[in-house]
């Protein structure tokens, strides 16, 4: 039994480090799909214009709706989110926030990208944009296997996404799928995708300069390169005929490349410099956010060395082996019973090298950072992980490895790998799961209780963050999304976890314990601290016990 590809001809390279790399750094709260963290030096100088910022007097002086979590209708319904010329250019005002424009810059216009193992660039043969998207949608059509975890087909992708997507009359994409099917598909109109912008988010709290480590042959999350935080752009599926929102979201999650503490400080100050003194909805604010988004998301953005919008950019060219030299970590989807009978989280990555059946590097299924396979719930295996990574879990700096406890390298044989393949290929949220393990099989650490170790692990998983662990205990669409799908002309509502104020949650294992979360205030505090004092990398635990 192979670890990848249940159908003949499907790629079996989703394990090999030379073909893929874990690109998602999920270290704290994951806004749309992932964990809910608790609210709980050398380098080029900053550009002069970015040194003269006024330090916010307190975290409450940081306007989160302007600086960090942007959902205002003036932005999400702006022409730059709804229209795009359909051409590649260097104009930051052309389709800045447009779903099709992001995919066009992701597909690798020049066909070249960095080689993750050094040496000459890897050469791709870029697909036409419509074919690129068709191949991504193909991932839902047939059963798959990711990290030895079955990922069941959701062919209703054709009913709800591919079918209703506006087409270009008389034009077709003809290609062979990864599983060997020869298909002819109507060409998608990429200027009119059935996705509506919901939010632009600066995840400043995800800054981390921990250097990559781990076996190169293993596709391990510990190999994530350092970053100054993440930019997340979140869309909701709509019915093109009526404009009605559907309960499925897609998040583009980009790394802000950094190598030094000064790089992290620069990104924070650059972000603040663009919006400071502006009013939400003003031309100045919209242009500032547009420049930031374009700088991060454009083609060759991870190692652009010539055409930055920002003089003194300290990280031109410092991107590390990003797909198609784009800063994207991953695409994540949160499907609340649109494509299937149950809720489902999926993650997609772009391969770092051409693979059989995917010479142009279209997004493929990948396993979910931070989330164990459901089969390991309440097992000794999970308890052993708690024991090995106790200090990391308490610091919320743990990363779930692909394999545990052994790293098993490049083999694709699930008969060998399955018992240790712990990361989930897909995750569901049935509003009954809170992660647990036998308490006799792991020890506490750092003066914390065993239940606190369990809780911090659980709240950083996809289904823990969006479910019982964080107080969402009724199976509703509203409880499933941190940022909720919206109608045109109306801003998305937010989950109480990321809304202003305090979200009080009763512990599912110990009902006598209640935790209070102030997530948005925590992000504002971290943002303000970097603006005022510069970024200092925390002293995270370095090794297993």
Coordinates of N, CA and C in Angstrom, one line a residue, residues 220-398:
X220 N 9.0 17.8 7.2 CA 8.7 18.0 8.6 C 8.4 19.5 8.8
X221 N 7.3 19.8 9.7 CA 7.0 21.2 10.0 C 8.2 21.9 10.6
X222 N 9.1 21.2 11.2 CA 10.2 21.9 11.8 C 11.2 22.5 10.8
X223 N 10.9 22.3 9.5 CA 11.7 22.9 8.5 C 11.1 24.2 8.0
X224 N 10.1 24.7 8.6 CA 9.6 26.0 8.2 C 10.6 27.1 8.4
X225 N 10.8 27.9 7.4 CA 11.8 29.0 7.5 C 11.2 30.1 8.4
X226 N 12.1 31.0 8.9 CA 11.6 32.1 9.8 C 10.7 33.0 9.1
X227 N 9.9 33.8 9.8 CA 9.0 34.8 9.2 C 8.7 35.9 10.2
X228 N 8.3 37.0 9.7 CA 7.9 38.2 10.5 C 6.4 38.2 10.8
X229 N 5.7 37.1 10.6 CA 4.3 37.0 10.7 C 3.7 36.5 9.4
X230 N 2.4 36.6 9.3 CA 1.7 36.2 8.1 C 0.7 37.2 7.7
X231 N 0.5 37.2 6.4 CA -0.6 37.9 5.7 C -1.6 36.9 5.3
X232 N -2.9 37.1 5.7 CA -3.9 36.1 5.4 C -5.0 36.9 4.6
X233 N -5.4 36.3 3.5 CA -6.5 36.9 2.7 C -7.6 35.8 2.6
X234 N -8.8 36.2 3.1 CA -9.8 35.2 3.3 C -11.0 35.5 2.4
X235 N -11.5 34.4 1.7 CA -12.6 34.5 0.7 C -13.7 33.5 1.1
X236 N -14.9 33.9 0.7 CA -16.0 33.0 0.9 C -16.7 32.7 -0.5
X237 N -17.1 31.4 -0.6 CA -17.7 31.0 -1.9 C -19.1 31.6 -2.0
X238 N -19.5 32.0 -3.2 CA -20.8 32.5 -3.4 C -21.5 31.8 -4.6
X239 N -22.8 31.9 -4.7 CA -23.5 31.5 -5.9 C -23.4 32.6 -6.9
X240 N -22.8 32.4 -8.1 CA -22.6 33.4 -9.1 C -23.9 34.0 -9.6
X241 N -24.9 33.1 -9.6 CA -26.2 33.5 -10.2 C -27.0 34.5 -9.2
X242 N -26.9 34.3 -7.9 CA -27.6 35.1 -7.0 C -26.8 36.0 -6.1
X243 N -25.5 35.7 -6.0 CA -24.6 36.4 -5.1 C -24.7 35.9 -3.6
X244 N -25.6 34.9 -3.4 CA -25.8 34.4 -2.0 C -24.5 33.7 -1.5
X245 N -24.1 34.0 -0.3 CA -22.9 33.3 0.3 C -23.2 31.9 0.6
X246 N -22.1 31.1 0.5 CA -22.2 29.7 0.9 C -21.2 29.4 2.0
X247 N -21.4 28.4 2.8 CA -20.6 28.1 3.9 C -19.3 27.4 3.6
X248 N -18.5 28.0 2.8 CA -17.1 27.5 2.4 C -16.2 28.6 2.3
X249 N -15.0 28.6 2.9 CA -14.1 29.6 2.8 C -12.7 29.1 2.4
X250 N -12.0 30.0 1.7 CA -10.6 29.7 1.2 C -9.7 30.8 1.8
X251 N -8.6 30.4 2.5 CA -7.7 31.4 3.0 C -6.3 31.2 2.3
X252 N -5.8 32.3 1.7 CA -4.5 32.3 1.2 C -3.6 32.8 2.4
X253 N -2.6 32.0 2.8 CA -1.8 32.3 3.9 C -0.3 32.5 3.5
X254 N 0.2 33.8 3.6 CA 1.5 34.1 3.1 C 2.4 34.4 4.3
X255 N 3.7 34.0 4.1 CA 4.7 34.3 5.1 C 5.3 35.7 4.7
X256 N 5.6 36.4 5.8 CA 6.4 37.7 5.6 C 7.8 37.3 5.8
X257 N 8.7 37.2 4.8 CA 10.0 36.7 4.9 C 10.9 37.6 5.8
X258 N 11.6 36.9 6.7 CA 12.5 37.6 7.6 C 13.7 36.7 8.0
X259 N 14.8 37.3 8.4 CA 15.9 36.5 8.9 C 16.4 37.0 10.2
X260 N 16.1 38.3 10.5 CA 16.6 38.9 11.8 C 15.5 39.5 12.5
X261 N 15.8 39.8 13.8 CA 14.8 40.6 14.6 C 14.5 41.9 13.9
X262 N 15.5 42.5 13.3 CA 15.3 43.8 12.7 C 14.4 43.7 11.5
X263 N 14.4 42.6 10.8 CA 13.5 42.3 9.7 C 12.1 42.3 10.2
X264 N 11.9 41.6 11.3 CA 10.5 41.6 11.9 C 10.0 42.9 12.3
X265 N 10.9 43.7 12.9 CA 10.5 45.1 13.3 C 10.2 45.9 12.1
X266 N 11.0 45.7 11.0 CA 10.7 46.5 9.8 C 9.3 46.2 9.2
X267 N 8.9 44.9 9.2 CA 7.6 44.6 8.6 C 6.5 45.2 9.5
X268 N 6.6 45.2 10.8 CA 5.6 45.8 11.6 C 5.6 47.3 11.4
X269 N 6.7 48.0 11.3 CA 6.7 49.4 11.1 C 6.3 49.8 9.7
X270 N 6.6 48.9 8.7 CA 6.1 49.2 7.4 C 4.6 49.1 7.3
X271 N 4.0 48.1 8.0 CA 2.6 48.0 8.0 C 2.0 49.2 8.7
X272 N 2.5 49.5 9.8 CA 2.0 50.7 10.6 C 2.1 52.0 9.8
X273 N 3.2 52.1 9.1 CA 3.5 53.4 8.4 C 2.5 53.6 7.3
X274 N 2.0 52.5 6.7 CA 1.0 52.6 5.6 C -0.4 53.0 6.1
X275 N -0.7 52.7 7.3 CA -2.1 52.9 7.8 C -2.2 54.0 8.9
X276 N -1.1 54.3 9.5 CA -1.1 55.3 10.6 C -1.6 56.7 10.2
X277 N -2.5 57.2 10.9 CA -3.0 58.5 10.5 C -4.1 58.5 9.5
X278 N -4.4 57.3 9.0 CA -5.5 57.2 8.0 C -6.8 56.8 8.6
X279 N -7.9 57.0 7.9 CA -9.2 56.7 8.3 C -9.7 55.5 7.5
X280 N -10.3 54.5 8.2 CA -10.9 53.3 7.5 C -11.8 53.8 6.4
X281 N -11.5 53.3 5.2 CA -12.3 53.6 4.0 C -11.8 54.7 3.2
X282 N -10.8 55.5 3.7 CA -10.2 56.6 3.0 C -9.3 56.0 1.8
X283 N -9.1 56.9 0.9 CA -8.2 56.5 -0.3 C -6.8 56.2 0.3
X284 N -6.3 57.0 1.2 CA -5.0 56.7 1.8 C -4.9 55.4 2.4
X285 N -5.9 55.0 3.2 CA -5.9 53.7 3.8 C -6.0 52.6 2.8
X286 N -6.9 52.7 1.8 CA -7.0 51.6 0.8 C -5.7 51.5 0.0
X287 N -5.1 52.6 -0.3 CA -3.8 52.5 -1.1 C -2.7 51.9 -0.3
X288 N -2.7 52.3 1.0 CA -1.6 51.7 1.9 C -1.8 50.2 2.0
X289 N -3.0 49.7 2.3 CA -3.2 48.3 2.4 C -2.9 47.6 1.0
X290 N -3.3 48.3 -0.1 CA -3.0 47.7 -1.4 C -1.5 47.5 -1.6
X291 N -0.7 48.5 -1.3 CA 0.7 48.3 -1.5 C 1.3 47.2 -0.6
X292 N 0.8 47.1 0.6 CA 1.3 46.0 1.4 C 1.0 44.6 0.9
X293 N -0.3 44.5 0.5 CA -0.8 43.2 0.0 C 0.0 42.8 -1.3
X294 N 0.1 43.8 -2.2 CA 0.8 43.5 -3.5 C 2.2 43.1 -3.3
X295 N 2.9 43.8 -2.4 CA 4.3 43.5 -2.1 C 4.5 42.1 -1.7
X296 N 3.6 41.6 -0.9 CA 3.7 40.2 -0.3 C 3.2 39.1 -1.3
X297 N 2.2 39.4 -2.0 CA 1.5 38.3 -2.8 C 2.0 38.2 -4.2
X298 N 2.7 39.1 -4.8 CA 3.0 39.1 -6.2 C 4.0 38.0 -6.6
X299 N 4.0 37.7 -7.9 CA 4.9 36.8 -8.4 C 6.3 37.2 -8.1
X300 N 7.2 36.2 -7.8 CA 8.5 36.4 -7.4 C 8.7 37.3 -6.1
X301 N 7.6 37.4 -5.3 CA 7.6 38.2 -4.2 C 8.6 37.8 -3.1
X302 N 8.9 36.5 -3.1 CA 9.8 36.0 -2.0 C 11.3 36.3 -2.2
X303 N 11.6 36.6 -3.5 CA 13.1 37.0 -3.7 C 13.2 38.1 -4.7
X304 N 12.2 38.9 -4.8 CA 12.3 40.1 -5.6 C 13.5 41.0 -5.1
X305 N 14.4 41.4 -6.0 CA 15.5 42.2 -5.6 C 15.6 43.5 -6.3
X306 N 14.6 43.8 -7.1 CA 14.7 45.0 -7.9 C 13.5 46.0 -7.8
X307 N 12.3 45.5 -7.6 CA 11.2 46.4 -7.8 C 10.3 46.5 -6.6
X308 N 10.9 46.5 -5.4 CA 10.1 46.6 -4.2 C 9.5 48.0 -4.2
X309 N 8.3 48.1 -3.6 CA 7.7 49.4 -3.4 C 8.3 50.2 -2.2
X310 N 9.2 49.5 -1.4 CA 9.7 50.1 -0.2 C 11.2 50.2 -0.3
X311 N 11.7 51.4 -0.4 CA 13.1 51.6 -0.3 C 13.6 51.1 1.1
X312 N 14.8 50.5 1.1 CA 15.3 50.0 2.4 C 14.7 48.7 2.8
X313 N 14.0 48.0 2.0 CA 13.4 46.7 2.3 C 14.6 45.8 2.7
X314 N 14.6 45.3 3.9 CA 15.8 44.5 4.3 C 15.7 43.1 3.9
X315 N 14.6 42.7 3.3 CA 14.5 41.3 3.0 C 14.3 41.0 1.5
X316 N 14.8 41.9 0.7 CA 14.7 41.6 -0.8 C 15.5 40.4 -1.0
X317 N 14.9 39.4 -1.6 CA 15.7 38.2 -2.0 C 15.9 37.2 -0.9
X318 N 15.3 37.4 0.3 CA 15.6 36.5 1.4 C 14.6 35.3 1.5
X319 N 13.6 35.3 0.6 CA 12.6 34.2 0.6 C 13.4 32.8 0.4
X320 N 12.9 31.8 1.2 CA 13.6 30.5 1.1 C 12.8 29.5 0.5
X321 N 13.1 29.1 -0.8 CA 12.5 28.0 -1.5 C 11.0 28.0 -1.4
X322 N 10.4 29.1 -1.7 CA 8.9 29.2 -1.7 C 8.4 28.7 -3.0
X323 N 7.2 28.2 -3.1 CA 6.6 27.7 -4.3 C 6.5 28.9 -5.4
X324 N 7.1 28.7 -6.5 CA 7.1 29.6 -7.6 C 7.6 31.0 -7.1
X325 N 8.5 31.0 -6.1 CA 9.1 32.2 -5.5 C 8.0 33.1 -5.0
X326 N 6.9 32.6 -4.7 CA 5.8 33.3 -4.1 C 5.8 33.1 -2.6
X327 N 5.3 34.0 -1.8 CA 5.4 33.9 -0.3 C 4.3 33.0 0.3
X328 N 3.5 32.4 -0.5 CA 2.4 31.6 0.0 C 3.0 30.4 0.9
X329 N 2.4 30.3 2.1 CA 2.6 29.0 2.8 C 1.7 28.0 2.3
X330 N 0.4 28.2 2.4 CA -0.6 27.2 2.0 C -2.0 27.9 1.7
X331 N -2.8 27.1 1.0 CA -4.2 27.4 0.9 C -5.0 26.5 1.9
X332 N -5.9 27.1 2.6 CA -6.7 26.3 3.5 C -8.2 26.5 3.2
X333 N -8.9 25.4 3.3 CA -10.4 25.5 3.1 C -11.1 25.0 4.3
X334 N -12.2 25.6 4.6 CA -13.1 25.3 5.7 C -14.5 25.1 5.1
X335 N -15.0 23.9 4.9 CA -16.2 23.6 4.2 C -17.2 23.1 5.2
X336 N -18.2 23.9 5.5 CA -19.3 23.6 6.4 C -20.5 23.0 5.6
X337 N -20.4 21.7 5.3 CA -21.4 20.9 4.7 C -21.9 21.4 3.3
X338 N -21.0 22.0 2.6 CA -21.4 22.5 1.2 C -21.0 21.3 0.2
X339 N -19.8 20.8 0.3 CA -19.4 19.8 -0.6 C -19.6 18.4 -0.1
X340 N -20.0 18.3 1.1 CA -20.3 16.9 1.7 C -21.2 17.1 2.9
X341 N -21.6 15.9 3.5 CA -22.5 15.9 4.6 C -22.0 16.4 5.9
X342 N -20.6 16.4 6.0 CA -20.0 16.8 7.3 C -19.1 18.0 7.0
X343 N -18.8 18.7 8.1 CA -17.8 19.8 8.0 C -16.4 19.2 7.8
X344 N -15.5 20.0 7.1 CA -14.2 19.5 6.8 C -13.2 20.6 6.6
X345 N -12.0 20.4 7.1 CA -10.9 21.2 6.9 C -9.9 20.5 5.9
X346 N -9.4 21.3 4.9 CA -8.3 20.7 4.1 C -7.2 21.8 3.9
X347 N -6.1 21.3 3.5 CA -4.9 22.2 3.3 C -4.3 21.8 1.9
X348 N -3.8 22.8 1.2 CA -3.2 22.5 -0.1 C -1.9 23.3 -0.1
X349 N -0.9 22.6 -0.7 CA 0.4 23.2 -0.9 C 0.9 23.1 -2.4
X350 N 1.8 24.0 -2.8 CA 2.3 24.0 -4.1 C 3.7 23.2 -4.1
X351 N 3.9 22.2 -4.9 CA 5.2 21.5 -4.9 C 6.3 22.4 -5.2
X352 N 7.5 22.1 -4.6 CA 8.7 22.9 -4.9 C 9.4 22.4 -6.1
X353 N 9.0 21.3 -6.7 CA 9.6 20.8 -7.9 C 8.5 20.2 -8.8
X354 N 8.7 20.2 -10.1 CA 7.7 19.5 -10.9 C 7.6 18.0 -10.5
X355 N 6.4 17.5 -10.5 CA 6.1 16.1 -10.2 C 5.4 15.4 -11.3
X356 N 5.4 14.1 -11.3 CA 4.6 13.3 -12.3 C 3.2 13.7 -12.2
X357 N 2.7 14.1 -13.4 CA 1.3 14.5 -13.5 C 1.0 15.9 -13.0
X358 N 2.0 16.6 -12.6 CA 1.8 18.0 -12.1 C 3.1 18.8 -12.5
X359 N 3.4 18.9 -13.7 CA 4.6 19.6 -14.2 C 4.5 21.1 -14.0
X360 N 3.3 21.6 -13.8 CA 3.2 23.1 -13.7 C 3.0 23.5 -12.2
X361 N 3.0 22.6 -11.3 CA 2.9 23.0 -9.9 C 1.6 23.5 -9.4
X362 N 0.5 22.8 -9.8 CA -0.8 23.2 -9.2 C -0.9 22.8 -7.8
X363 N -1.7 23.4 -6.9 CA -1.8 23.1 -5.5 C -2.4 21.6 -5.4
X364 N -1.7 20.9 -4.4 CA -2.1 19.6 -4.1 C -2.6 19.5 -2.6
X365 N -3.3 18.4 -2.3 CA -3.6 18.1 -0.9 C -2.3 18.0 -0.1
X366 N -2.4 18.5 1.1 CA -1.3 18.3 2.0 C -1.9 18.1 3.4
X367 N -1.1 17.6 4.3 CA -1.6 17.4 5.7 C -1.7 18.7 6.5
X368 N -2.5 18.6 7.5 CA -2.8 19.8 8.3 C -1.8 20.0 9.4
X369 N -1.2 21.2 9.4 CA -0.3 21.5 10.5 C -1.0 21.5 11.8
X370 N -0.4 21.0 12.9 CA -0.8 21.0 14.3 C -1.9 20.0 14.6
X371 N -2.4 19.3 13.7 CA -3.6 18.4 13.9 C -3.2 17.0 13.7
X372 N -3.4 16.2 14.8 CA -3.2 14.7 14.7 C -4.4 14.1 14.0
X373 N -4.1 12.9 13.4 CA -5.2 12.1 12.9 C -6.1 11.7 14.0
X374 N -7.4 11.6 13.6 CA -8.5 11.3 14.6 C -8.2 10.0 15.3
X375 N -7.6 9.0 14.7 CA -7.4 7.7 15.2 C -6.5 7.7 16.5
X376 N -5.7 8.8 16.7 CA -4.8 8.9 17.8 C -5.5 9.6 19.0
X377 N -6.7 10.0 18.9 CA -7.4 10.5 20.1 C -7.4 9.5 21.2
X378 N -7.0 10.0 22.4 CA -7.0 9.3 23.7 C -6.2 8.0 23.6
X379 N -5.0 8.1 22.9 CA -4.1 7.0 22.8 C -2.8 7.2 23.5
X380 N -2.1 6.2 23.7 CA -0.7 6.3 24.3 C 0.2 7.1 23.4
X381 N 0.0 6.9 22.1 CA 0.8 7.6 21.1 C 0.7 9.1 21.4
X382 N -0.5 9.7 21.5 CA -0.7 11.1 21.8 C -0.1 11.5 23.1
X383 N -0.3 10.6 24.1 CA 0.3 10.9 25.4 C 1.8 11.0 25.4
X384 N 2.4 10.1 24.6 CA 3.9 10.1 24.4 C 4.3 11.4 23.7
X385 N 3.5 11.9 22.8 CA 3.8 13.2 22.2 C 3.8 14.4 23.2
X386 N 2.7 14.3 24.1 CA 2.6 15.3 25.2 C 3.8 15.3 26.0
X387 N 4.3 14.1 26.3 CA 5.5 13.9 27.2 C 6.7 14.4 26.6
X388 N 6.9 14.1 25.3 CA 8.2 14.6 24.6 C 8.2 16.1 24.4
X389 N 7.0 16.7 24.1 CA 7.0 18.1 23.8 C 6.3 19.0 24.8
X390 N 6.3 18.5 26.1 CA 5.6 19.2 27.1 C 5.9 20.7 27.1
X391 N 7.2 21.1 27.2 CA 7.6 22.5 27.3 C 7.2 23.3 26.1
X392 N 7.4 22.6 24.9 CA 7.0 23.3 23.7 C 5.5 23.6 23.6
X393 N 4.7 22.6 24.0 CA 3.2 22.8 24.0 C 2.8 23.9 25.0
X394 N 3.4 24.0 26.2 CA 3.1 25.0 27.1 C 3.5 26.4 26.5
X395 N 4.6 26.5 25.8 CA 5.0 27.7 25.2 C 4.2 28.0 23.9
X396 N 3.4 27.1 23.4 CA 2.7 27.1 22.2 C 3.6 27.4 21.0
X397 N 4.7 26.6 21.1 CA 5.7 26.7 20.0 C 6.0 25.3 19.5
X398 N 5.1 24.4 19.8 CA 5.2 23.0 19.3 C 4.8 22.9 17.8

